[in-house]
């Protein structure tokens, strides 16, 4: 019995592990196999052909790609992410400095997302599962627009906030919470709209179930119907969507942090891309993927505990955050 | 047995539940869905609401309880409970919760699948936990639910058990008004008996009443003190009163019987199980086979459902030239599977097919073009049968091109002829299926099958989903078509359709057995229609 | 039957405004460049001038006319997004049809591939690709990698369902070849789904293109581009907010309209390509 339970828990874990390794392969392939490598870049135009060759040899780029991938993967497992090509500091140290700021930012954004999405979904529920085309439109608007409008209004027209969230690297973002507002809202607005779109579908599915119509017909008041007959079916979709959102938020920090000068891992990724600092790019790109997979795994495990066999539960429409 | 109130038309005392002039309209276009209806249910009474499907029985029930679906609205009328008006909205909701017990049409599906049985039954019981537990236990015992079920979730119950749990839930708070929507249509026999027993036991108890919606006139006569009959035609002119509606009802019934008699006449001789195919000469001169060789036959046909359940064991079947064979059987007995085997969609588990006496491969991929052309199927679901993206003209023209190479002007001309042959106006060629009615779609499917120029036309429930008039037109059309065209094989559970065939085979118990013609039973409407109380006397 | 023309789609109660608007935008935005009153790349006045006079929306950090830059700034963005969306829709639909038609095993393989590609967020994928590819190419490749799996998943499910429907069986039983059945029977029946999905892919592509441009990995500075203008004019939010809002509004409008059109196309009966 316990063996079986363990087996059932292990299968999604195994699947997540396979996907994680596959994600490393995707990231590695994208950075390594495409034309132009770090050897050329570091010597960019200034050096002769031989210098490029020497540089490549020094960086180990002359070995076959498969060998380099396995080498990198092995380092990844040991917690060694290599050294930054620009500056030569260990990638792990770079991340350790910036990760707390990003964690705080993502947590704040997630909290705002949850509040906004809950409010929007409550309205949807009270309207019987209809409406909400605004959420579809809002979710479609590119994130830079959210950033620009928020910046123009809150910092420009109203002057409530500083237009940039400059923070010394390693400094605590909690020291001046005002710096958090613009990047967190920029992240939260589209992701709340996206969550609303996804969960609206699941909510509609549940509301169309016969037992909900039956509960209304028996005269139960709306809050009781929600609490007893609707919410229990939404736990799993909410977990899945949360996993999706956290992955998306971590990815979105690249944009929000860069625009507002907030020193987190997202900004690190963008600056690394600008100078083609491959080890940093690889690590920073894996971070949201791993967060997403971990979240999905947790949602998957929780789903096994809260659903009945034979009842598929409401579905979350296919979708993704940018 | 309780005392039956015979003074049916005179309301006795103050009614518990009363409604006056209850009218329901569609919100979109204001069309009347339910013309004004009065309802009175006295203490201890059982009111049955009957009528044909589409007459508005469920709508009336939902209007009474103020739970009309989106798009319908109560246009006028009041509902009174113990003489006090129940206004729609919150008051109606509170009234439902406090006074009504409700058993839905498919009660098993209306249970929250995550909840345990004891919680489900006792959900709305007001009282302390111990009393509730005793009440739930007693109810489960009374309805034949073993106590071990109490901790099962609804998703883990069998269909019959779930239905009993739903019944127990409706009875748990001992509601003053018990409302049952088609209680016997989805229920198994034993549960239906339990429901009937519960209704009977409440009859005559003061302060309790029952409203029962059913299309089963016999059940209504058996259980009800009063019967409200809704006319079959749900589109009466506004302001239609009871008299008018009763007249339309009566004429409809008479017309139905007359027409059925008139077209039944020529087939009467075949009513005795005489051999089929008497005096029907072969029509197609080009037919390569002599008249005595059947167009299509099956020998030792063995069918299984996709999940492996045997449906037919070594059945034989012969379809003579110009003949019409009907295969009847319950739903799920394998009628459609039989057609799919003949057309090569799902090869049979065993057996041999013969086309004009020659062997016909089992799978459609193995058949050559001549064989594919010869056997054409017109399926049941007209929505799925036609590509939503293709116009009528394109759907009919394609087989012409594939099988006969007819394209261009000749093709368009032939499409027109075919549409005409199935009784469709030629200006329909540019329509897509979404712009057609069900009957029109069915004719397009027929035209597409005929376009191939088949020797055998297989039809799956050709009248399903059609109103009686359209159904009769389709059957007349088939009769005409086979005069000089393909042999016809229909599978159907509809007695009217089967009655048109030369020969009827009944698929039951994994056997195909010949069955004599039976005259379709039109009587229930006529017999019980007006046995109840005049509903609109107030 | 005669007289007044019957509505062609009886279910459609109102014209698909959003679909028409989306098509109009796709045609008009690239033409905006020719309506610009000033050369969009040239300095014409003092920096951060407020709206008024010859410059209805003021000027930006380098004193360039904001209105001209906005009119000219959508061409590249929309072209690249459209290309990316088309590529994603075509790849995804092809993959989905193949998976849905061929049944279990292929479907499972495609599903696994989709799960894998969905595990990496689209923006990150685009950023990583931008290390090695020019911005526009990165947008196209990232859109295909991020969007095609979603399209494939939806199309495969529907295609598998359609396989059992009467008209597809009828085509097979006419002896039509599989590619012909897929092209002439299955695909037309899925046209609304594919059109709606292509709309969503367009939105995703637009988001990716805008993000890359804002991060400086797309069009380079003198070029007018809505997204690039956002990052250029953010520091001057207090000086001339219109320099920031003017490009934000058409960018948001395009995305909003495309999303609404996709939603309409998915819903309205009979509406589609």
Coordinates of C-alpha atoms in Angstrom, one line a residue, chain A residues 130 209-211 214 216-222 224 228-229 232-233 305-309 311, chain B residues 62 65 67 70 93 96-97 102 104 109-115 119 123-124 153 155-156 169:
Chain A
X130 CA -20.2 35.2 -17.7
X209 CA -21.9 20.8 -13.3
X210 CA -25.3 19.5 -12.4
X211 CA -24.7 19.4 -8.7
X214 CA -29.1 21.5 -8.2
X216 CA -29.1 26.6 -6.4
X217 CA -32.3 25.0 -7.2
X218 CA -32.6 23.7 -3.7
X219 CA -32.4 27.3 -2.6
X220 CA -28.9 27.4 -1.1
X221 CA -27.6 31.0 -0.9
X222 CA -24.8 31.9 -3.3
X224 CA -22.9 28.7 0.6
X228 CA -19.6 23.9 -0.4
X229 CA -20.0 23.0 -4.0
X232 CA -13.5 22.4 -3.5
X233 CA -13.3 21.7 -7.2
X305 CA -4.9 14.2 -2.8
X306 CA -7.9 16.3 -3.6
X307 CA -9.6 14.6 -6.5
X308 CA -11.8 11.6 -6.6
X309 CA -10.8 8.8 -9.0
X311 CA -13.7 12.5 -11.7
Chain B
X62 CA -39.0 25.9 -13.1
X65 CA -39.8 27.5 -8.3
X67 CA -35.3 28.8 -11.3
X70 CA -30.9 31.9 -18.7
X93 CA -34.9 31.1 -2.9
X96 CA -37.3 26.7 -1.8
X97 CA -34.7 26.1 0.8
X102 CA -36.4 18.4 -5.0
X104 CA -34.0 16.2 -10.3
X109 CA -25.6 13.4 -11.5
X110 CA -26.8 16.1 -9.1
X111 CA -24.8 14.9 -6.2
X112 CA -21.5 16.6 -5.3
X113 CA -19.0 13.9 -6.2
X114 CA -16.6 14.8 -3.5
X115 CA -19.0 14.4 -0.6
X119 CA -23.1 14.4 4.5
X123 CA -26.8 18.6 4.0
X124 CA -29.9 20.7 4.6
X153 CA -18.3 9.4 -1.8
X155 CA -18.5 9.3 -7.2
X156 CA -18.1 5.8 -5.8
X169 CA -31.8 14.0 0.4

